[in-house]
């Protein structure tokens, strides 16, 4: 394995000092590959902390352009980026932050037709779900279960957030807990939804933490536990969730063996 | 006593003194010996202590009388 350069020893010194990281752990981080789906409220902080930590390859998936209303929480993008593709703006921020990181971009929305190719492109080690809708979340879960890839799910709304980590063969999946997308009329419209910008920071950096712990093989992941965060009461809850033997994708008799696209609830308002 | 590896950390300050030493020790096997040249002052006061905390044994300590010290560290000697 390559030797760490003096500049790298200095850049990563505060984490190399940690007994759980060291030079060997830093080399693991530098050779790791993390795919971040969505470069929004969750994906922005996740991408920036993973880049700062030296994750060698970061994949960014997003088809959207930067909107002025994104900047309140999507901190990887700047005011001058409004109108630009999010993946390009994200790439620039990461490159400026840490030249050790190679950014790979996918200018598309994940679908049943392309998600396997995207995850398989670099054979990513860990996937971060930073999407904002249920069809994408279930698709990412199903793809990761079928491809046996670990991933971090998260969602944020208003003053609340939640996250859970899936590791194949070791933990329940997102579908074990939530079964299937909620009915359309149960999904808040954009007008009702709102979110405090910091929610993405808190939950997105937890997702990045899980990715780093998985890469390093240290600590205990949020496998089998759903972590919920209520910012108004400043309450974190770690809720034990069991494996569902009747889970449609990872249960004893799975009925989902192929990926499907769920219909996206329509929204009249600008994203 | 013959050292298996030599490292001079007189050109860096905390925490790079510890980081550089740690990374070199990681590549040695338990029982192998690192000869370390370090500055008087903060490095000689703190580094041997940090190395002991990590389970390494300080076998020898010599003042070079030029503002630097040389210590011999046995990897994992305290574990």
mmCIF file of C-alpha atoms in Angstrom:
data_model
loop_
_atom_site.group_PDB
_atom_site.id
_atom_site.type_symbol
_atom_site.label_atom_id
_atom_site.label_comp_id
_atom_site.label_asym_id
_atom_site.label_seq_id
_atom_site.Cartn_x
_atom_site.Cartn_y
_atom_site.Cartn_z
ATOM 1 C CA UNK A 1 0.000 0.000 0.000
ATOM 2 C CA UNK A 2 1.136 3.531 -0.691
ATOM 3 C CA UNK A 3 2.882 5.549 1.986
ATOM 4 C CA UNK A 4 1.144 8.598 3.367
ATOM 5 C CA UNK A 5 2.822 11.808 2.253
ATOM 6 C CA UNK A 6 3.908 14.346 4.872
ATOM 7 C CA UNK A 7 1.136 16.642 3.728
ATOM 8 C CA UNK A 8 -1.409 13.871 4.251
ATOM 9 C CA UNK A 9 -0.023 13.086 7.709
ATOM 10 C CA UNK A 10 -0.580 16.714 8.570
ATOM 11 C CA UNK A 11 -3.980 17.105 6.884
ATOM 12 C CA UNK A 12 -5.392 14.033 8.619
ATOM 13 C CA UNK A 13 -3.311 14.289 11.818
ATOM 14 C CA UNK A 14 -6.266 14.817 14.168
ATOM 15 C CA UNK A 15 -7.862 11.557 13.070
ATOM 16 C CA UNK A 16 -4.631 9.571 12.587
ATOM 17 C CA UNK A 17 -3.987 10.262 16.291
ATOM 18 C CA UNK A 18 -7.132 8.297 17.147
ATOM 19 C CA UNK A 19 -6.292 4.724 18.115
ATOM 20 C CA UNK A 20 -9.242 3.519 15.996
ATOM 21 C CA UNK A 21 -7.848 5.226 12.886
ATOM 22 C CA UNK A 22 -4.054 5.528 12.746
ATOM 23 C CA UNK A 23 -2.100 5.487 9.510
ATOM 24 C CA UNK A 24 -3.667 2.179 8.501
ATOM 25 C CA UNK A 25 -7.193 3.474 8.989
ATOM 26 C CA UNK A 26 -6.368 6.621 7.045
ATOM 27 C CA UNK A 27 -5.165 4.486 4.139
ATOM 28 C CA UNK A 28 -8.471 2.588 4.272
ATOM 29 C CA UNK A 29 -10.352 5.890 4.104
ATOM 30 C CA UNK A 30 -8.195 7.114 1.204
ATOM 31 C CA UNK A 31 -8.909 3.964 -0.799
ATOM 32 C CA UNK A 32 -12.634 3.871 -0.009
ATOM 33 C CA UNK A 33 -15.525 4.639 -2.367
ATOM 34 C CA UNK A 34 -18.752 6.234 -1.156
ATOM 35 C CA UNK A 35 -21.767 7.005 -3.334
ATOM 36 C CA UNK A 36 -23.963 9.899 -2.253
ATOM 37 C CA UNK A 37 -27.402 9.949 -3.861
ATOM 38 C CA UNK A 38 -28.761 13.481 -3.717
ATOM 39 C CA UNK A 39 -26.579 16.525 -3.110
ATOM 40 C CA UNK A 40 -29.156 18.414 -1.092
ATOM 41 C CA UNK A 41 -29.753 18.983 2.609
ATOM 42 C CA UNK A 42 -28.365 15.604 3.675
ATOM 43 C CA UNK A 43 -25.908 14.937 0.867
ATOM 44 C CA UNK A 44 -24.171 18.317 1.132
ATOM 45 C CA UNK A 45 -22.776 17.966 4.674
ATOM 46 C CA UNK A 46 -22.218 14.238 4.211
ATOM 47 C CA UNK A 47 -20.158 14.844 1.061
ATOM 48 C CA UNK A 48 -18.146 17.656 2.613
ATOM 49 C CA UNK A 49 -17.196 15.769 5.777
ATOM 50 C CA UNK A 50 -16.361 12.617 3.839
ATOM 51 C CA UNK A 51 -14.239 14.678 1.467
ATOM 52 C CA UNK A 52 -12.516 16.378 4.390
ATOM 53 C CA UNK A 53 -11.818 12.979 5.963
ATOM 54 C CA UNK A 54 -10.116 11.877 2.750
ATOM 55 C CA UNK A 55 -12.562 9.374 1.249
ATOM 56 C CA UNK A 56 -10.708 8.619 -1.976
ATOM 57 C CA UNK A 57 -13.680 8.337 -4.305
ATOM 58 C CA UNK A 58 -16.961 10.142 -3.846
ATOM 59 C CA UNK A 59 -19.813 9.604 -6.290
ATOM 60 C CA UNK A 60 -22.476 12.312 -6.530
ATOM 61 C CA UNK A 61 -25.861 11.532 -8.076
ATOM 62 C CA UNK A 62 -28.215 14.400 -8.855
ATOM 63 C CA UNK A 63 -30.092 15.611 -11.906
ATOM 64 C CA UNK A 64 -31.154 18.944 -10.468
ATOM 65 C CA UNK A 65 -29.772 22.454 -10.684
ATOM 66 C CA UNK A 66 -29.071 24.743 -7.750
ATOM 67 C CA UNK A 67 -32.033 26.898 -6.784
ATOM 68 C CA UNK A 68 -31.840 29.952 -4.551
ATOM 69 C CA UNK A 69 -34.192 28.231 -2.079
ATOM 70 C CA UNK A 70 -31.702 25.346 -1.734
ATOM 71 C CA UNK A 71 -28.970 27.470 -0.178
ATOM 72 C CA UNK A 72 -30.652 27.666 3.243
ATOM 73 C CA UNK A 73 -29.518 24.055 3.875
ATOM 74 C CA UNK A 74 -27.578 22.633 0.903
ATOM 75 C CA UNK A 75 -24.248 23.987 2.042
ATOM 76 C CA UNK A 76 -22.079 22.419 -0.672
ATOM 77 C CA UNK A 77 -23.559 24.997 -3.104
ATOM 78 C CA UNK A 78 -22.870 28.736 -3.089
ATOM 79 C CA UNK A 79 -24.890 31.748 -4.201
ATOM 80 C CA UNK A 80 -22.850 31.964 -7.406
ATOM 81 C CA UNK A 81 -23.871 28.370 -8.237
ATOM 82 C CA UNK A 82 -27.580 29.140 -8.637
ATOM 83 C CA UNK A 83 -28.692 27.690 -11.965
ATOM 84 C CA UNK A 84 -25.724 25.318 -12.252
ATOM 85 C CA UNK A 85 -25.924 21.536 -12.086
ATOM 86 C CA UNK A 86 -25.683 20.424 -8.456
ATOM 87 C CA UNK A 87 -23.159 17.708 -9.277
ATOM 88 C CA UNK A 88 -20.830 20.275 -10.859
ATOM 89 C CA UNK A 89 -21.165 22.679 -7.970
ATOM 90 C CA UNK A 90 -20.612 19.770 -5.557
ATOM 91 C CA UNK A 91 -17.542 18.620 -7.453
ATOM 92 C CA UNK A 92 -16.000 22.091 -7.285
ATOM 93 C CA UNK A 93 -16.550 22.423 -3.552
ATOM 94 C CA UNK A 94 -15.020 18.998 -2.895
ATOM 95 C CA UNK A 95 -12.047 19.620 -5.191
ATOM 96 C CA UNK A 96 -11.363 22.921 -3.447
ATOM 97 C CA UNK A 97 -11.627 21.246 -0.050
ATOM 98 C CA UNK A 98 -9.420 18.235 -0.645
ATOM 99 C CA UNK A 99 -7.421 17.325 -3.765
ATOM 100 C CA UNK A 100 -7.008 13.752 -2.444
ATOM 101 C CA UNK A 101 -10.628 13.075 -3.382
ATOM 102 C CA UNK A 102 -11.713 11.970 -6.846
ATOM 103 C CA UNK A 103 -15.279 13.006 -7.571
ATOM 104 C CA UNK A 104 -17.433 10.924 -9.901
ATOM 105 C CA UNK A 105 -20.665 12.490 -11.071
ATOM 106 C CA UNK A 106 -23.926 10.984 -12.312
ATOM 107 C CA UNK A 107 -26.220 13.543 -13.906
ATOM 108 C CA UNK A 108 -29.439 11.584 -13.486
ATOM 109 C CA UNK A 109 -32.227 10.611 -11.153
ATOM 110 C CA UNK A 110 -31.888 7.094 -9.745
ATOM 111 C CA UNK A 111 -34.397 4.745 -11.368
ATOM 112 C CA UNK A 112 -34.985 1.016 -11.452
ATOM 113 C CA UNK A 113 -33.257 1.066 -14.837
ATOM 114 C CA UNK A 114 -30.003 2.834 -13.872
ATOM 115 C CA UNK A 115 -29.338 2.416 -10.135
ATOM 116 C CA UNK A 116 -27.515 -0.900 -10.438
ATOM 117 C CA UNK A 117 -25.169 0.569 -13.032
ATOM 118 C CA UNK A 118 -24.489 3.634 -10.886
ATOM 119 C CA UNK A 119 -23.711 1.607 -7.747
ATOM 120 C CA UNK A 120 -21.772 -0.897 -9.833
ATOM 121 C CA UNK A 121 -19.821 1.780 -11.730
ATOM 122 C CA UNK A 122 -17.050 1.885 -9.121
ATOM 123 C CA UNK A 123 -18.407 -0.982 -7.021
ATOM 124 C CA UNK A 124 -18.996 1.541 -4.227
ATOM 125 C CA UNK A 125 -18.281 0.383 -0.666
ATOM 126 C CA UNK A 126 -21.057 2.349 1.013
ATOM 127 C CA UNK A 127 -24.077 4.295 -0.194
ATOM 128 C CA UNK A 128 -25.659 7.348 1.400
ATOM 129 C CA UNK A 129 -29.323 8.027 0.729
ATOM 130 C CA UNK A 130 -29.660 11.796 0.717
ATOM 131 C CA UNK A 131 -32.846 11.873 -1.352
ATOM 132 C CA UNK A 132 -36.037 13.721 -0.528
ATOM 133 C CA UNK A 133 -38.782 11.367 -1.668
ATOM 134 C CA UNK A 134 -40.176 7.953 -0.830
ATOM 135 C CA UNK A 135 -39.895 6.341 -4.288
ATOM 136 C CA UNK A 136 -36.143 7.003 -4.323
ATOM 137 C CA UNK A 137 -35.714 5.809 -0.724
ATOM 138 C CA UNK A 138 -37.430 2.484 -1.393
ATOM 139 C CA UNK A 139 -35.557 2.081 -4.667
ATOM 140 C CA UNK A 140 -32.195 2.678 -2.955
ATOM 141 C CA UNK A 141 -33.101 0.209 -0.202
ATOM 142 C CA UNK A 142 -34.181 -2.458 -2.669
ATOM 143 C CA UNK A 143 -31.128 -1.971 -4.889
ATOM 144 C CA UNK A 144 -28.760 -2.161 -1.904
ATOM 145 C CA UNK A 145 -30.459 -5.300 -0.551
ATOM 146 C CA UNK A 146 -30.368 -6.997 -3.955
ATOM 147 C CA UNK A 147 -26.748 -5.915 -4.594
ATOM 148 C CA UNK A 148 -25.712 -6.652 -0.995
ATOM 149 C CA UNK A 149 -24.429 -3.124 -0.393
ATOM 150 C CA UNK A 150 -24.430 -1.345 2.965
ATOM 151 C CA UNK A 151 -26.168 2.013 3.043
ATOM 152 C CA UNK A 152 -27.372 4.767 5.314
ATOM 153 C CA UNK A 153 -30.987 5.869 5.053
ATOM 154 C CA UNK A 154 -32.068 9.246 6.351
ATOM 155 C CA UNK A 155 -34.953 11.650 6.146
ATOM 156 C CA UNK A 156 -35.564 15.140 7.473
ATOM 157 C CA UNK A 157 -38.677 17.266 7.720
ATOM 158 C CA UNK A 158 -39.533 20.351 9.760
ATOM 159 C CA UNK A 159 -37.630 19.944 13.049
ATOM 160 C CA UNK A 160 -37.339 16.171 12.797
ATOM 161 C CA UNK A 161 -34.941 13.697 11.360
ATOM 162 C CA UNK A 162 -34.328 9.980 11.297
ATOM 163 C CA UNK A 163 -31.589 7.641 10.129
ATOM 164 C CA UNK A 164 -30.837 3.921 10.038
ATOM 165 C CA UNK A 165 -27.937 1.910 8.658
ATOM 166 C CA UNK A 166 -28.291 -1.271 6.651
ATOM 167 C CA UNK A 167 -25.569 -3.891 6.430
ATOM 168 C CA UNK A 168 -26.403 -6.951 4.313
ATOM 169 C CA UNK A 169 -26.838 -10.139 6.297
ATOM 170 C CA UNK A 170 -26.532 -8.310 9.594
ATOM 171 C CA UNK A 171 -29.459 -5.974 9.978
ATOM 172 C CA UNK A 172 -33.076 -5.258 9.091
ATOM 173 C CA UNK A 173 -33.531 -3.149 5.977
ATOM 174 C CA UNK A 174 -35.514 0.080 5.530
ATOM 175 C CA UNK A 175 -38.428 -1.938 4.163
ATOM 176 C CA UNK A 176 -38.426 -4.202 7.252
ATOM 177 C CA UNK A 177 -39.361 -1.086 9.215
ATOM 178 C CA UNK A 178 -41.488 0.891 6.764
ATOM 179 C CA UNK A 179 -42.828 -1.849 4.435
ATOM 180 C CA UNK A 180 -43.775 0.360 1.496
ATOM 181 C CA UNK A 181 -44.182 4.002 0.461
ATOM 182 C CA UNK A 182 -47.024 5.782 2.276
ATOM 183 C CA UNK A 183 -50.231 6.578 0.367
ATOM 184 C CA UNK A 184 -49.987 9.810 -1.586
ATOM 185 C CA UNK A 185 -52.433 11.682 0.622
ATOM 186 C CA UNK A 186 -50.290 10.891 3.680
ATOM 187 C CA UNK A 187 -47.207 12.539 2.205
ATOM 188 C CA UNK A 188 -46.989 16.208 3.197
ATOM 189 C CA UNK A 189 -47.153 18.584 0.276
ATOM 190 C CA UNK A 190 -44.219 20.892 -0.268
ATOM 191 C CA UNK A 191 -46.181 23.754 1.251
ATOM 192 C CA UNK A 192 -46.658 21.844 4.494
ATOM 193 C CA UNK A 193 -43.234 20.337 4.543
ATOM 194 C CA UNK A 194 -40.583 22.982 5.325
ATOM 195 C CA UNK A 195 -37.381 22.081 7.105
ATOM 196 C CA UNK A 196 -34.931 23.872 9.332
ATOM 197 C CA UNK A 197 -31.627 23.946 7.452
ATOM 198 C CA UNK A 198 -29.560 22.513 10.289
ATOM 199 C CA UNK A 199 -31.556 19.260 10.232
ATOM 200 C CA UNK A 200 -29.581 18.156 7.185
ATOM 201 C CA UNK A 201 -26.373 19.063 8.974
ATOM 202 C CA UNK A 202 -27.133 16.979 12.054
ATOM 203 C CA UNK A 203 -28.494 13.938 10.253
ATOM 204 C CA UNK A 204 -26.229 14.149 7.169
ATOM 205 C CA UNK A 205 -23.105 14.202 9.320
ATOM 206 C CA UNK A 206 -24.413 11.170 11.233
ATOM 207 C CA UNK A 207 -24.685 9.419 7.866
ATOM 208 C CA UNK A 208 -21.078 10.404 7.099
ATOM 209 C CA UNK A 209 -20.055 9.108 10.529
ATOM 210 C CA UNK A 210 -21.657 5.753 9.784
ATOM 211 C CA UNK A 211 -19.846 5.560 6.448
ATOM 212 C CA UNK A 212 -16.478 6.252 8.105
ATOM 213 C CA UNK A 213 -17.129 3.731 10.898
ATOM 214 C CA UNK A 214 -18.082 1.115 8.302
ATOM 215 C CA UNK A 215 -14.937 1.811 6.260
ATOM 216 C CA UNK A 216 -12.748 1.642 9.377
ATOM 217 C CA UNK A 217 -14.604 -1.326 10.855
ATOM 218 C CA UNK A 218 -14.876 0.350 14.246
ATOM 219 C CA UNK A 219 -17.647 0.959 16.755
ATOM 220 C CA UNK A 220 -21.292 0.024 16.520
ATOM 221 C CA UNK A 221 -23.358 1.021 13.517
ATOM 222 C CA UNK A 222 -27.004 2.058 13.551
ATOM 223 C CA UNK A 223 -27.904 -1.435 12.385
ATOM 224 C CA UNK A 224 -31.108 -2.717 13.926
ATOM 225 C CA UNK A 225 -31.769 0.706 15.396
ATOM 226 C CA UNK A 226 -33.635 3.705 14.029
ATOM 227 C CA UNK A 227 -32.258 6.952 15.387
ATOM 228 C CA UNK A 228 -34.775 9.771 15.562
ATOM 229 C CA UNK A 229 -34.031 13.392 16.344
ATOM 230 C CA UNK A 230 -36.473 16.062 17.442
ATOM 231 C CA UNK A 231 -34.774 19.434 17.395
ATOM 232 C CA UNK A 232 -37.582 21.273 19.185
ATOM 233 C CA UNK A 233 -37.336 19.123 22.292
ATOM 234 C CA UNK A 234 -33.671 18.302 21.564
ATOM 235 C CA UNK A 235 -34.405 14.602 21.911
ATOM 236 C CA UNK A 236 -32.537 11.741 20.306
ATOM 237 C CA UNK A 237 -34.183 8.325 20.481
ATOM 238 C CA UNK A 238 -32.508 5.090 19.469
ATOM 239 C CA UNK A 239 -35.325 2.688 18.728
ATOM 240 C CA UNK A 240 -34.583 -1.006 18.364
ATOM 241 C CA UNK A 241 -36.148 -2.356 15.175
ATOM 242 C CA UNK A 242 -36.289 -6.100 14.487
ATOM 243 C CA UNK A 243 -35.753 -7.903 11.232
ATOM 244 C CA UNK A 244 -39.127 -8.527 9.581
ATOM 245 C CA UNK A 245 -39.355 -12.148 8.522
ATOM 246 C CA UNK A 246 -42.150 -11.153 6.159
ATOM 247 C CA UNK A 247 -40.192 -8.268 4.613
ATOM 248 C CA UNK A 248 -40.989 -8.131 0.920
ATOM 249 C CA UNK A 249 -37.344 -7.916 -0.081
ATOM 250 C CA UNK A 250 -35.175 -9.389 2.657
ATOM 251 C CA UNK A 251 -37.700 -11.660 4.414
ATOM 252 C CA UNK A 252 -37.925 -15.438 4.238
ATOM 253 C CA UNK A 253 -40.110 -15.413 1.124
ATOM 254 C CA UNK A 254 -39.317 -12.202 -0.709
ATOM 255 C CA UNK A 255 -41.849 -11.106 -3.294
ATOM 256 C CA UNK A 256 -39.638 -8.332 -4.676
ATOM 257 C CA UNK A 257 -36.908 -9.788 -6.816
ATOM 258 C CA UNK A 258 -36.669 -7.015 -9.395
ATOM 259 C CA UNK A 259 -36.416 -3.271 -8.946
ATOM 260 C CA UNK A 260 -39.524 -1.190 -9.539
ATOM 261 C CA UNK A 261 -40.127 2.551 -9.785
ATOM 262 C CA UNK A 262 -42.819 3.871 -7.490
ATOM 263 C CA UNK A 263 -44.828 6.805 -8.703
ATOM 264 C CA UNK A 264 -43.676 10.112 -7.333
ATOM 265 C CA UNK A 265 -46.412 12.099 -5.592
ATOM 266 C CA UNK A 266 -46.969 15.181 -7.670
ATOM 267 C CA UNK A 267 -46.209 18.599 -6.338
ATOM 268 C CA UNK A 268 -47.179 21.925 -7.812
ATOM 269 C CA UNK A 269 -44.586 23.887 -5.939
ATOM 270 C CA UNK A 270 -41.009 24.447 -6.866
ATOM 271 C CA UNK A 271 -38.668 21.934 -5.235
ATOM 272 C CA UNK B 1 21.197 -2.194 20.877
ATOM 273 C CA UNK B 2 20.356 -2.105 17.191
ATOM 274 C CA UNK B 3 17.244 -0.298 16.068
ATOM 275 C CA UNK B 4 15.081 -1.653 13.253
ATOM 276 C CA UNK B 5 14.008 1.807 12.169
ATOM 277 C CA UNK B 6 15.170 5.387 12.709
ATOM 278 C CA UNK B 7 13.028 8.499 12.754
ATOM 279 C CA UNK B 8 13.982 12.127 13.266
ATOM 280 C CA UNK B 9 11.094 14.308 14.438
ATOM 281 C CA UNK B 10 13.122 17.382 15.389
ATOM 282 C CA UNK B 11 11.659 19.237 12.396
ATOM 283 C CA UNK B 12 8.030 19.035 13.520
ATOM 284 C CA UNK B 13 5.952 20.055 16.522
ATOM 285 C CA UNK B 14 2.988 18.541 18.382
ATOM 286 C CA UNK B 15 0.861 16.775 17.217
ATOM 287 C CA UNK B 16 2.968 15.868 14.166
ATOM 288 C CA UNK B 17 5.691 14.468 16.445
ATOM 289 C CA UNK B 18 3.229 11.869 17.681
ATOM 290 C CA UNK B 19 1.548 11.302 14.299
ATOM 291 C CA UNK B 20 4.839 10.606 12.497
ATOM 292 C CA UNK B 21 6.037 8.298 15.269
ATOM 293 C CA UNK B 22 2.723 6.451 15.394
ATOM 294 C CA UNK B 23 2.667 5.808 11.647
ATOM 295 C CA UNK B 24 6.240 4.435 11.649
ATOM 296 C CA UNK B 25 5.513 2.209 14.654
ATOM 297 C CA UNK B 26 2.408 0.836 12.918
ATOM 298 C CA UNK B 27 4.602 -0.617 10.185
ATOM 299 C CA UNK B 28 6.905 -2.388 12.646
ATOM 300 C CA UNK B 29 6.229 -5.788 14.223
ATOM 301 C CA UNK B 30 5.781 -6.163 17.969
ATOM 302 C CA UNK B 31 9.194 -6.354 19.629
ATOM 303 C CA UNK B 32 10.969 -4.358 16.921
ATOM 304 C CA UNK B 33 12.795 -1.227 17.974
ATOM 305 C CA UNK B 34 12.487 2.345 16.776
ATOM 306 C CA UNK B 35 15.272 4.845 17.373
ATOM 307 C CA UNK B 36 13.738 8.261 17.711
ATOM 308 C CA UNK B 37 15.464 11.639 17.703
ATOM 309 C CA UNK B 38 13.376 14.380 19.247
ATOM 310 C CA UNK B 39 13.716 17.878 20.628
ATOM 311 C CA UNK B 40 14.119 18.905 24.250
ATOM 312 C CA UNK B 41 11.099 20.592 25.802
ATOM 313 C CA UNK B 42 7.555 19.618 24.861
ATOM 314 C CA UNK B 43 8.492 16.595 22.703
ATOM 315 C CA UNK B 44 10.676 14.857 25.297
ATOM 316 C CA UNK B 45 8.186 15.719 28.034
ATOM 317 C CA UNK B 46 5.097 14.393 26.265
ATOM 318 C CA UNK B 47 6.021 11.884 23.579
ATOM 319 C CA UNK B 48 7.435 9.086 25.794
ATOM 320 C CA UNK B 49 4.278 9.342 27.909
ATOM 321 C CA UNK B 50 2.015 9.099 24.850
ATOM 322 C CA UNK B 51 3.996 6.138 23.520
ATOM 323 C CA UNK B 52 3.672 4.340 26.870
ATOM 324 C CA UNK B 53 -0.084 4.990 26.799
ATOM 325 C CA UNK B 54 -0.163 3.216 23.435
ATOM 326 C CA UNK B 55 1.605 0.183 24.921
ATOM 327 C CA UNK B 56 5.144 0.837 23.670
ATOM 328 C CA UNK B 57 8.174 0.552 25.943
ATOM 329 C CA UNK B 58 10.929 3.157 26.256
ATOM 330 C CA UNK B 59 14.123 1.093 26.467
ATOM 331 C CA UNK B 60 16.734 3.855 26.538
ATOM 332 C CA UNK B 61 16.858 7.606 26.758
ATOM 333 C CA UNK B 62 19.994 9.582 25.918
ATOM 334 C CA UNK B 63 20.588 13.335 25.994
ATOM 335 C CA UNK B 64 22.534 14.296 22.883
ATOM 336 C CA UNK B 65 23.548 17.592 24.557
ATOM 337 C CA UNK B 66 22.577 19.549 21.443
ATOM 338 C CA UNK B 67 18.999 20.297 22.427
ATOM 339 C CA UNK B 68 17.857 16.865 21.233
ATOM 340 C CA UNK B 69 17.309 13.456 22.783
ATOM 341 C CA UNK B 70 17.460 9.954 21.357
ATOM 342 C CA UNK B 71 15.112 7.302 22.672
ATOM 343 C CA UNK B 72 14.738 3.643 21.824
ATOM 344 C CA UNK B 73 11.148 2.458 21.670
ATOM 345 C CA UNK B 74 10.104 -1.189 21.646
ATOM 346 C CA UNK B 75 6.841 -1.618 19.766
ATOM 347 C CA UNK B 76 4.166 -3.162 21.990
ATOM 348 C CA UNK B 77 6.709 -3.675 24.775
ATOM 349 C CA UNK B 78 4.135 -2.867 27.451
ATOM 350 C CA UNK B 79 1.270 -4.954 26.075
#
